[in-house]
Short mmCIF file of C-alpha atoms in Angstrom, two decimals:
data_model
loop_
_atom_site.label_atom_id
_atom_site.label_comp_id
_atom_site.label_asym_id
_atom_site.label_seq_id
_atom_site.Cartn_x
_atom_site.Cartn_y
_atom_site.Cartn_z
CA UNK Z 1 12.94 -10.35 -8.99
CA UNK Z 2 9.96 -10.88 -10.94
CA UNK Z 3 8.50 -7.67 -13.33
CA UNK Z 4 5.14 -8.00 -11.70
CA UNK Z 5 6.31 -7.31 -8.04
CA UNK Z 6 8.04 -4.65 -9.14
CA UNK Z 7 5.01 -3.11 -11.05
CA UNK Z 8 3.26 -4.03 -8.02
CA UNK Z 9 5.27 -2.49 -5.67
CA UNK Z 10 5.76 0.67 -7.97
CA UNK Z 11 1.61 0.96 -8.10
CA UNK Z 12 1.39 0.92 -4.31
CA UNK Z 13 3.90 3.53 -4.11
CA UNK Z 14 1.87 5.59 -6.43
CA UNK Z 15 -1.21 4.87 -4.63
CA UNK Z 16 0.33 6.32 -1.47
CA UNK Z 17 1.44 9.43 -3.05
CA UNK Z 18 -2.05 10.30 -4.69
CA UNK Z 19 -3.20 9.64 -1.14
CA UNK Z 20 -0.72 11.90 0.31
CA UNK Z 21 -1.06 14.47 -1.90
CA UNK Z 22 -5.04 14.89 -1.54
CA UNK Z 23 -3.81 15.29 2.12
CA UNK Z 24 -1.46 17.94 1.96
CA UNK Z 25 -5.05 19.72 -0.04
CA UNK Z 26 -6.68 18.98 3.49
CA UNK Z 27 -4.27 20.43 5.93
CA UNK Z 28 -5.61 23.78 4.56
CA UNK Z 29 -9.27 23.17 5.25
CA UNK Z 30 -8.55 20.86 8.64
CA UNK Z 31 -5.55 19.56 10.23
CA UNK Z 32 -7.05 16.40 11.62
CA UNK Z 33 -8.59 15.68 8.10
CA UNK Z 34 -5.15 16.50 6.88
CA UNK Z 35 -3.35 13.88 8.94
CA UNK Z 36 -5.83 11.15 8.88
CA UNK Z 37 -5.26 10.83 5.08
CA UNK Z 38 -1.36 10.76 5.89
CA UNK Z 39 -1.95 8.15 7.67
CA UNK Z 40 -4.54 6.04 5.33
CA UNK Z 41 -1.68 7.33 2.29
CA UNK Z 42 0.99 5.19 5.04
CA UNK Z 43 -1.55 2.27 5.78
CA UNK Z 44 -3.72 1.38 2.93
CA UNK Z 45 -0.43 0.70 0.75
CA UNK Z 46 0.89 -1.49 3.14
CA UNK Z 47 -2.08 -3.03 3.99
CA UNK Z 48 -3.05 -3.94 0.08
CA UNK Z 49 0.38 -5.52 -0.24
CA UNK Z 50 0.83 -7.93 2.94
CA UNK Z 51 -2.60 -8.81 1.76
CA UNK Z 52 -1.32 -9.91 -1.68
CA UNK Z 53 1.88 -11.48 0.01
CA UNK Z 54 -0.39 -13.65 2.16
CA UNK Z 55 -2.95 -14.68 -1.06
CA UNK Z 56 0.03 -15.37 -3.17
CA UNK Z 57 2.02 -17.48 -0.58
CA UNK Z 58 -1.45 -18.98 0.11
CA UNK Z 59 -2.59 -19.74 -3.39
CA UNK Z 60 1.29 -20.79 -4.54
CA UNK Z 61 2.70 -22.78 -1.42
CA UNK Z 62 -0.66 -23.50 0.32
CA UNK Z 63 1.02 -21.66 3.52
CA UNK Z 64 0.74 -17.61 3.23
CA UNK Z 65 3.82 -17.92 5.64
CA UNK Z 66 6.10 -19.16 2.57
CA UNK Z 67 6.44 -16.12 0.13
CA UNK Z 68 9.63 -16.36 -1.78
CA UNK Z 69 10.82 -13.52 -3.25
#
């Protein structure tokens, strides 16, 4: 596995937590505030890295469809 997709991966993970965290800060102040960032901490992550799977498959293979890890 390359060191990048790791990092990558590592950095998303990261991302999710600093999310999450700022939402636990929320639930105190408003519960639906609260839970909306859980769910951006849950979606934005995963959204930032199918998006990179699809540009890299795309700008390697010239099919997003062919990522190899």
């Amino acid at each position: 596995m390359k060191l990048w997709l790791v990092a990558l991966i590592l950095s998303l993970l990261f991302i999710g937590l600093g999310i999450g965290y700022y939402a636990t800060r929320l639930y105190e102040k408003s519960v639906a505030k609260g839970f909306f960032m859980t769910l951006l901490g849950i979606i934005v992550p995963f959204t930032i890295f199918i998006t990179f799977i699809y540009f890299y498959g795309l700008y390697n293979n010239g099919h997003p469809l062919q990522f190899r890890w």
